[in-house]
GROMACS .gro file of C-alpha atoms in nm:
model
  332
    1UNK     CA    1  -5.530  -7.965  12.728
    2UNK     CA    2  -5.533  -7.639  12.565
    3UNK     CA    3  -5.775  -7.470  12.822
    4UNK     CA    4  -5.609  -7.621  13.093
    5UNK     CA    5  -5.303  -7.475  13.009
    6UNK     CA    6  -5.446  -7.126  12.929
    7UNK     CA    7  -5.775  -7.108  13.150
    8UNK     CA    8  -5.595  -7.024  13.474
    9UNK     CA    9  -5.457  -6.698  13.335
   10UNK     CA   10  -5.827  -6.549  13.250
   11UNK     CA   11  -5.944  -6.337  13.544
   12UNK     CA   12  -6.301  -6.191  13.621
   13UNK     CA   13  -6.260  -5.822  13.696
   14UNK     CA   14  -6.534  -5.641  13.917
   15UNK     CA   15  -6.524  -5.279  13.830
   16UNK     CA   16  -6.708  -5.035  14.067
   17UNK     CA   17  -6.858  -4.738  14.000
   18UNK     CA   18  -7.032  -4.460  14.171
   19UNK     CA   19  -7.255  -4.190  14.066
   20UNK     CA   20  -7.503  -3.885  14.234
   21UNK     CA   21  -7.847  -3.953  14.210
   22UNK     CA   22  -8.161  -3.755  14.286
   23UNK     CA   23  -8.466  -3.895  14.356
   24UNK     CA   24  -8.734  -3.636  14.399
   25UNK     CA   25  -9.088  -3.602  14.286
   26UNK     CA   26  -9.130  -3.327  13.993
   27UNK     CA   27  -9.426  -3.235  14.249
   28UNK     CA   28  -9.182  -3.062  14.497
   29UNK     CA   29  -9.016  -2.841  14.257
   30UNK     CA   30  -9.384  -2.668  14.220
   31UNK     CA   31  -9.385  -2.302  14.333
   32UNK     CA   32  -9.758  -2.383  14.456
   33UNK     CA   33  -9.624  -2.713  14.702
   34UNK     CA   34  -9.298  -2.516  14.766
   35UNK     CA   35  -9.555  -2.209  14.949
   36UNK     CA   36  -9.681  -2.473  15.177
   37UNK     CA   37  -9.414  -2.710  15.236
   38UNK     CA   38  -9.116  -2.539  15.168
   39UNK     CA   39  -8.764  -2.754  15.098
   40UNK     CA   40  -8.847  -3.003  15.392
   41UNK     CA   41  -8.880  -3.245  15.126
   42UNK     CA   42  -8.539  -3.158  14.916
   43UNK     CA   43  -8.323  -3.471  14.875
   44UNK     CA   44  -7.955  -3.431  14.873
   45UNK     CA   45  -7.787  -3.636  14.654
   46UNK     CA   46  -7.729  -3.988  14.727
   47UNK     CA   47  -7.441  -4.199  14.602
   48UNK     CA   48  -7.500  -4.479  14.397
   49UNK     CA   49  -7.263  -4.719  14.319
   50UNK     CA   50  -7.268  -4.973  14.043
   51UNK     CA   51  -7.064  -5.265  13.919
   52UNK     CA   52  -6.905  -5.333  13.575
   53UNK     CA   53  -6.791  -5.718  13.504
   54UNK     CA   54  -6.569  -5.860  13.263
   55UNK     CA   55  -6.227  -5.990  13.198
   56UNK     CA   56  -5.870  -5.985  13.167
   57UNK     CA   57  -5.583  -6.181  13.087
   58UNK     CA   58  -5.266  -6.244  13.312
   59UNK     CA   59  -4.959  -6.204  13.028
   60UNK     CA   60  -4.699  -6.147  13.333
   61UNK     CA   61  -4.599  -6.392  13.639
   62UNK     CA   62  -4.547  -6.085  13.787
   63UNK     CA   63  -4.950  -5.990  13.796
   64UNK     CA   64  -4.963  -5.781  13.501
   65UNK     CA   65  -5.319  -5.805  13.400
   66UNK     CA   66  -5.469  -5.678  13.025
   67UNK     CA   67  -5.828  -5.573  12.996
   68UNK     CA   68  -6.008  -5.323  12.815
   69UNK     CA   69  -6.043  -4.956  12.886
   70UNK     CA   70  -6.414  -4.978  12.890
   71UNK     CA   71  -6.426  -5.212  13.134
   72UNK     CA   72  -6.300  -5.004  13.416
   73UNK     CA   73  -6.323  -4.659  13.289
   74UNK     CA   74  -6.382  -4.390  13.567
   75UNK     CA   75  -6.398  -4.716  13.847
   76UNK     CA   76  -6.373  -4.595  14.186
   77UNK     CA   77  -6.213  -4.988  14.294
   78UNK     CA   78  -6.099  -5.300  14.080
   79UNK     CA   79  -6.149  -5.597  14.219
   80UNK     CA   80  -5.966  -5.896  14.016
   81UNK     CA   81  -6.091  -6.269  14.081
   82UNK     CA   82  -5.846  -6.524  14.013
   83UNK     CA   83  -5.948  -6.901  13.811
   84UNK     CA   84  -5.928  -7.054  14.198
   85UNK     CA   85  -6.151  -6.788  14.310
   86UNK     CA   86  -5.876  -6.554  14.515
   87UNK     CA   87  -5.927  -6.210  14.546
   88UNK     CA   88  -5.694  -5.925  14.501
   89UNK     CA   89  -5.755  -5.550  14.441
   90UNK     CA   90  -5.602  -5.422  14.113
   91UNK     CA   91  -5.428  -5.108  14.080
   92UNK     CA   92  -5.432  -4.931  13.711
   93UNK     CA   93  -5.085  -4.892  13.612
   94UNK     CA   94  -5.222  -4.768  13.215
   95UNK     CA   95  -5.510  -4.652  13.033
   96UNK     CA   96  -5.504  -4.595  12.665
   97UNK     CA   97  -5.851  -4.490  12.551
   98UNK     CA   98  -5.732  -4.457  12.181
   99UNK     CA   99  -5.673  -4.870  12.141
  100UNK     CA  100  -5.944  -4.914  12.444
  101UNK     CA  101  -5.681  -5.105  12.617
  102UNK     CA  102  -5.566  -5.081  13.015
  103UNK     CA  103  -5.311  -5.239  13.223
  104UNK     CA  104  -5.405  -5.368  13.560
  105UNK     CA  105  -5.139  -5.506  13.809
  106UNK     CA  106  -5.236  -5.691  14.168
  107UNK     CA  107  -4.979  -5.778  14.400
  108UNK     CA  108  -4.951  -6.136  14.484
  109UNK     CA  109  -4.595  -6.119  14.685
  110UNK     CA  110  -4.342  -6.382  14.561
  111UNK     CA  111  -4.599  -6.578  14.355
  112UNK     CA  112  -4.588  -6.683  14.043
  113UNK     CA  113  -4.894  -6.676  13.887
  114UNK     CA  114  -4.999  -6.846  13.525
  115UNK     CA  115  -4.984  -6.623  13.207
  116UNK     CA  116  -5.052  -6.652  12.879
  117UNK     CA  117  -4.766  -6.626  12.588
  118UNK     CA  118  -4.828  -6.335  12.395
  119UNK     CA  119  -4.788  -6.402  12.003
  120UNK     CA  120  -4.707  -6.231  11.674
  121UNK     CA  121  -5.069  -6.139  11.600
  122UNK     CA  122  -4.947  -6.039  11.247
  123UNK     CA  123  -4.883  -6.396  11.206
  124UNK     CA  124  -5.215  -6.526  11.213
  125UNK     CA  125  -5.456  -6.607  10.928
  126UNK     CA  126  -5.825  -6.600  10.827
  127UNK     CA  127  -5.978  -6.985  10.870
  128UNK     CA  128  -5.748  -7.025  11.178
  129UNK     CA  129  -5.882  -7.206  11.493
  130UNK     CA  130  -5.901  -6.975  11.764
  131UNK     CA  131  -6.100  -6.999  12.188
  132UNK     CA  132  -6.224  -6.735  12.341
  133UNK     CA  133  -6.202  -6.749  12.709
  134UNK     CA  134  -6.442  -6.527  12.964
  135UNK     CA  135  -6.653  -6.452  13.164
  136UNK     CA  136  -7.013  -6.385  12.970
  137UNK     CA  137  -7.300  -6.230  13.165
  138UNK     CA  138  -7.110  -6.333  13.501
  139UNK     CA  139  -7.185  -6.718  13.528
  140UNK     CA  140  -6.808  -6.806  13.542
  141UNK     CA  141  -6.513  -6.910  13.303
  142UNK     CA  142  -6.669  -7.036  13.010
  143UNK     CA  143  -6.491  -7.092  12.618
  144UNK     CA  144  -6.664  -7.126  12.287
  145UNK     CA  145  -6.482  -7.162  11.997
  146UNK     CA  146  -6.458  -7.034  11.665
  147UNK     CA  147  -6.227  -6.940  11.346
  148UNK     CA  148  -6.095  -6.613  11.267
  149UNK     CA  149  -6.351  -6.499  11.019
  150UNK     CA  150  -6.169  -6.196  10.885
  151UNK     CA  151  -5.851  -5.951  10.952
  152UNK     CA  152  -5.777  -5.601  10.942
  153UNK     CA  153  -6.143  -5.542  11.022
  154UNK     CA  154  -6.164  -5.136  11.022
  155UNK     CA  155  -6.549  -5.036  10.999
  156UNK     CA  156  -6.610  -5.072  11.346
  157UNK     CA  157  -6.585  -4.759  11.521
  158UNK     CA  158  -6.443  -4.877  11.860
  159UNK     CA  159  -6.132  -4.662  11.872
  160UNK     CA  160  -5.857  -4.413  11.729
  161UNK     CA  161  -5.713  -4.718  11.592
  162UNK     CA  162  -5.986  -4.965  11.428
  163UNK     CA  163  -5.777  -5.226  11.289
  164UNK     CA  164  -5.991  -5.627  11.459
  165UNK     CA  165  -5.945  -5.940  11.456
  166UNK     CA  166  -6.330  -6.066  11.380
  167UNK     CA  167  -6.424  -6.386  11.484
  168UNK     CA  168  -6.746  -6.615  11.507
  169UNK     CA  169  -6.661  -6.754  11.859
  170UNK     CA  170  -6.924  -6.699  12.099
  171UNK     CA  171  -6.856  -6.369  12.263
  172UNK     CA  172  -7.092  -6.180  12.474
  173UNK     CA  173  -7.123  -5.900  12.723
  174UNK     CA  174  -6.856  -6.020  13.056
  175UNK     CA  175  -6.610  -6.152  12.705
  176UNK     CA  176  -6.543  -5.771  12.705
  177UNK     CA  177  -6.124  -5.832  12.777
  178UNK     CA  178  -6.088  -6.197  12.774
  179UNK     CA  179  -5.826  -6.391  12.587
  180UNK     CA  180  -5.825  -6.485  12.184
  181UNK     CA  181  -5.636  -6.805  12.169
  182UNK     CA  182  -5.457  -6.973  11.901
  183UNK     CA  183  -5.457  -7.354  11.927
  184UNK     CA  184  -5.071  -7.334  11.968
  185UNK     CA  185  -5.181  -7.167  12.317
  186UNK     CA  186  -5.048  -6.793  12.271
  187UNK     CA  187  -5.264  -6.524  12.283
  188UNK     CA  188  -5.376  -6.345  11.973
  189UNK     CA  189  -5.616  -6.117  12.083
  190UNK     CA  190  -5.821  -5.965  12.370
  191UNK     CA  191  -6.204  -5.942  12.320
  192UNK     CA  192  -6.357  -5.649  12.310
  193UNK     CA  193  -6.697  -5.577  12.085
  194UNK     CA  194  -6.940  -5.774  11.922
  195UNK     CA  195  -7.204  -5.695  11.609
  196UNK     CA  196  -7.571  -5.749  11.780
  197UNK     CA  197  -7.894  -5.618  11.585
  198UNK     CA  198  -8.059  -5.578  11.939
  199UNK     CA  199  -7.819  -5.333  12.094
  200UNK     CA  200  -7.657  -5.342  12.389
  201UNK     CA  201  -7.926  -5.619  12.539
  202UNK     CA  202  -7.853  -5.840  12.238
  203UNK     CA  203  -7.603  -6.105  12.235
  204UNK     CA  204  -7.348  -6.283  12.042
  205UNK     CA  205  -7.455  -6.343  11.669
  206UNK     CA  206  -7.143  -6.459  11.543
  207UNK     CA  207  -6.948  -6.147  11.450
  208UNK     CA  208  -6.691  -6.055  11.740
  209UNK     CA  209  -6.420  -5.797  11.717
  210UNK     CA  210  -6.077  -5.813  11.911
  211UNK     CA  211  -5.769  -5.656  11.960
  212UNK     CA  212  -5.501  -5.775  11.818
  213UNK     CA  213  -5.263  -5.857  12.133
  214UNK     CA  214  -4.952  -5.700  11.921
  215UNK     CA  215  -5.147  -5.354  12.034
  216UNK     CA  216  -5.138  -5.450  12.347
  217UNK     CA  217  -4.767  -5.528  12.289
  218UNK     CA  218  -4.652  -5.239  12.235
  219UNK     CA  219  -4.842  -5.045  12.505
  220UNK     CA  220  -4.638  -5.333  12.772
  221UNK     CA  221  -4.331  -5.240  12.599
  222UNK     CA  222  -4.369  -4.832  12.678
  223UNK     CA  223  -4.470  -4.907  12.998
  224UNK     CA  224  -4.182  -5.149  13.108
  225UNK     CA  225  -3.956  -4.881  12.947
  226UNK     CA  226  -4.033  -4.539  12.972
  227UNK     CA  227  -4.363  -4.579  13.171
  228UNK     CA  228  -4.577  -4.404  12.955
  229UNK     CA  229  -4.741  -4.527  12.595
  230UNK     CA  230  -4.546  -4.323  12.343
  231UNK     CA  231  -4.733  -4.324  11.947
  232UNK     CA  232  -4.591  -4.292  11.605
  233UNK     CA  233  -4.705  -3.965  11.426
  234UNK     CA  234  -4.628  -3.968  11.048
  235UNK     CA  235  -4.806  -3.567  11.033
  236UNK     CA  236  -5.070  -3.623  10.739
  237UNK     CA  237  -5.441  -3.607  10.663
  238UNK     CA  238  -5.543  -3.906  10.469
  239UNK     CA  239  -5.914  -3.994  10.301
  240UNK     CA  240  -6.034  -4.283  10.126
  241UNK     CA  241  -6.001  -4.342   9.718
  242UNK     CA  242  -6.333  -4.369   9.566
  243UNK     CA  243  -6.387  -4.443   9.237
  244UNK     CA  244  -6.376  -4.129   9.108
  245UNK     CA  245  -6.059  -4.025   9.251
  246UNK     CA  246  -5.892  -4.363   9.141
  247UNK     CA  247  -5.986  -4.248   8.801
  248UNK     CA  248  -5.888  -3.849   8.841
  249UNK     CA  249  -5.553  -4.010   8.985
  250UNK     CA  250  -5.516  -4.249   8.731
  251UNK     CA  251  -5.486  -4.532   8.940
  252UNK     CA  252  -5.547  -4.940   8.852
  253UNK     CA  253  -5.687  -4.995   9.200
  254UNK     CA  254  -5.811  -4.820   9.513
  255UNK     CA  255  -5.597  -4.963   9.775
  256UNK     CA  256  -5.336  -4.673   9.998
  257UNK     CA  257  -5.481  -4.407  10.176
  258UNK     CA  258  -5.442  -4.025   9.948
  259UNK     CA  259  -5.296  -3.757  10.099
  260UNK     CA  260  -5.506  -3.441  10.158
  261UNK     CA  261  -5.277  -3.250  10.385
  262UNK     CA  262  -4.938  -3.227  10.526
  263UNK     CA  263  -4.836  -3.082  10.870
  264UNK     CA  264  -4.588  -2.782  10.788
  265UNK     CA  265  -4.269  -2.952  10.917
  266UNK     CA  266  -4.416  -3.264  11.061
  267UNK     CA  267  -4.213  -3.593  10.975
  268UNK     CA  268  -4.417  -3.631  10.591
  269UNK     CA  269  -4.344  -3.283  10.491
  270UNK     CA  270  -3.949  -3.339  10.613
  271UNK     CA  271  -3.946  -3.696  10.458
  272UNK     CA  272  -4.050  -3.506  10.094
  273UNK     CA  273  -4.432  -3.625  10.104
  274UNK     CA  274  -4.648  -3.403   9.887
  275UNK     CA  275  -5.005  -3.360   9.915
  276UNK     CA  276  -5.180  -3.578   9.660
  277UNK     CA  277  -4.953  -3.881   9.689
  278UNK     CA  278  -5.120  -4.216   9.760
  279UNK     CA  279  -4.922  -4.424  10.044
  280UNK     CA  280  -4.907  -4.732   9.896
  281UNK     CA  281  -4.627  -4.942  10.149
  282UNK     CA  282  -4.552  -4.861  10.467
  283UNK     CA  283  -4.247  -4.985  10.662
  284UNK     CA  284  -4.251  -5.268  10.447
  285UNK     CA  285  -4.675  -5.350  10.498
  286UNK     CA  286  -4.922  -5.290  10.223
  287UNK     CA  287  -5.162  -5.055  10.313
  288UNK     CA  288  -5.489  -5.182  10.143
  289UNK     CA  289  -5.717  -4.921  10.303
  290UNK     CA  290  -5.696  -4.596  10.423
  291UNK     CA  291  -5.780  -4.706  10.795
  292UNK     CA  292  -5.487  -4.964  10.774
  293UNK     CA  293  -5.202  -4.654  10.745
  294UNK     CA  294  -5.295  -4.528  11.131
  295UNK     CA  295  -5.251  -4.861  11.281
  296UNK     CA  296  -4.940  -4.904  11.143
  297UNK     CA  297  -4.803  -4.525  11.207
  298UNK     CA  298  -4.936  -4.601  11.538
  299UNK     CA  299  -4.656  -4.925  11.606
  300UNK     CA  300  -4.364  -4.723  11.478
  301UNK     CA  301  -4.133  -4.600  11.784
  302UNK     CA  302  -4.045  -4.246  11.770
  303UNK     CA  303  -3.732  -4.201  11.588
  304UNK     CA  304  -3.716  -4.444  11.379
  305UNK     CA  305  -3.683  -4.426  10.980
  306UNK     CA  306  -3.883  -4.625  10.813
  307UNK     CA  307  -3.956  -4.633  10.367
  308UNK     CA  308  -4.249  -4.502  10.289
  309UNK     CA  309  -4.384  -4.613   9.864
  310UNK     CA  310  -4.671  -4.377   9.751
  311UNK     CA  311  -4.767  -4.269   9.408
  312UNK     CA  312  -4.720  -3.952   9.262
  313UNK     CA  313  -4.801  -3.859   8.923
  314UNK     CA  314  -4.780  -4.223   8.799
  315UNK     CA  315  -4.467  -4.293   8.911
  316UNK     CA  316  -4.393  -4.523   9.218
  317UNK     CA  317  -4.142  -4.318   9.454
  318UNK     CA  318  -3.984  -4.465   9.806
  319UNK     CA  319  -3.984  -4.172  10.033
  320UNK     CA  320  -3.756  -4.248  10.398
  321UNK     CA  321  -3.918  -4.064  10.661
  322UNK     CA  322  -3.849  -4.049  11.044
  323UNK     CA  323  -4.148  -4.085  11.273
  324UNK     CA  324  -4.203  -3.840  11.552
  325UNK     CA  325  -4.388  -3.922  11.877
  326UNK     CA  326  -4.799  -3.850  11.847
  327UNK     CA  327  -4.830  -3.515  12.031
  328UNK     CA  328  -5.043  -3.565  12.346
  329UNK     CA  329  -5.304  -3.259  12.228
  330UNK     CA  330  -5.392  -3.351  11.863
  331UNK     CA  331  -5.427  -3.082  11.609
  332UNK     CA  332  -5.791  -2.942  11.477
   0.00000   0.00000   0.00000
């Protein structure tokens, strides 16, 4: 019942592609063949066009389709395929390279098409049952399942903001912007990497990495509203406690992120953030690593005041600071 209900919304998305090629024998560049034969044999460049596959989820009657930014990054047409096998050409309405998220929309007239219920990602827990619905090396709509095997995954090197959802679900190249399902039917997640030990031409080996779909949220928000994705920007430079700063600092664990440097009058140095202070809560979430703080920065809109608990010099302090929007050219 469960993929009945949310199968429908998972589309196949044909990205394509097209590059200059050149396909001319090193011999012809000679100086000794180019005496006899000249450039008769010079090859102008010849377009070659490729195609990308791999998925998306409907989260709109409307046609609003979420995929990922890698899978139709610099595509010259979109082509969406719906569950019953109708064709539509998308049109890219976002693309946020920093969460390697994009927002597709294909026009379907009066029609209302089947989405999927976005959910409180935030709300979800390690051990829960989750599906994973794509379309893997382009043999059609298949799901494996799975249970979310860790949160708050950060080591991963994907984007600006690396903050997963990992999960052992089956998930392999084609997954790349499918759905993450919770077995209450909302959507937790869209797929986007997995951990392979063969490369790129290695498959699924039980460690996949999504996005968590409140991401997404926020980027659907900004775009219903002001049409553009607008970012929180808190204005510091943060690194990672080691051990031996944790004992220089004086400090009984190594969770927050330490601050190394402070934007002259960005928000932290008007909020009364000093360099050396270790962000402990922000806006009410513990930040257990440093790569958590970003991620949460990140899903702050721009203006609001939020309390910000760091340590400095011992002492536990609750700073209020008002977030700016990220600047679109980021500092050195």
């Amino acid at each position: 019942p469960l993929v009945r209900q949310t199968g429908p919304a998972v589309v196949n998305i044909f990205a394509k592609t097209e590059s200059q090629q050149r396909n001319i024998s090193p011999l012809f560049g000679d100086p000794f063949f180019r005496q006899f034969f000249g450039d008769i044999f010079s090859e102008k460049p010849r377009k070659q066009s490729r195609q990308a596959l791999g998925s998306g989820v409907i989260v709109d009657e409307a046609g609003l389709i979420v995929t990922n930014n890698h899978v139709i990054n610099n595509a010259s047409e979109i082509r969406v395929v719906l569950s019953d096998r109708r064709q539509f050409k998308a049109k890219i309405l976002l693309t946020n390279e920093q969460t390697d998220l994009a927002i597709l929309k294909i026009n379907v007239g009066q029609e209302k098409l089947p989405f999927i219920r976005m959910r409180d990602s935030d709300t979800i827990s390690v051990g829960d049952l989750v599906l994973a619905i794509g379309n893997p090396f382009g043999v059609g709509q298949t799901v494996t399942s799975g249970i979310i095997s860790a949160l708050a995954r950060t080591a991963v090197g994907i984007t600006d903001y690396s903050f997963f959802i990992q999960t052992d679900a089956s998930i392999n190249p084609g997954n790349s912007g499918g759905a993450l399902i919770a077995m209450d039917g909302t959507l937790i997640g869209i797929n986007t990497a997995i951990f392979s030990n063969k490369g790129n031409s290695g498959g699924s080996v039980g460690i996949g990495f999504a996005v968590p779909i409140n991401i997404a949220k926020g980027i659907l928000d900004d775009l219903k509203q002001k049409g553009k994705v607008t970012r929180g920007w808190l204005g510091v430079m943060i690194q990672k406690i080691t051990p031996e700063l944790q004992e220089s600092f004086k400090l009984n664990d190594p969770t927050g992120a330490l601050v190394n440097d402070i934007v002259p009058n960005g928000p932290a140095d008007l909020g009364g953030m000093k360099r050396g202070d270790v962000i402990r809560r922000f806006d009410g979430v513990e930040i257990s690593s440093m790569e958590t703080l970003p991620k949460q920065v990140a899903s702050i809109k721009p203006g609001k005041s939020v309390n910000v608990e760091v340590i400095r010099e011992g002492q536990i302090k609750t700073l209020v600071i008002k977030i700016d929007p990220m600047k679109e050219e980021k500092p050195a």
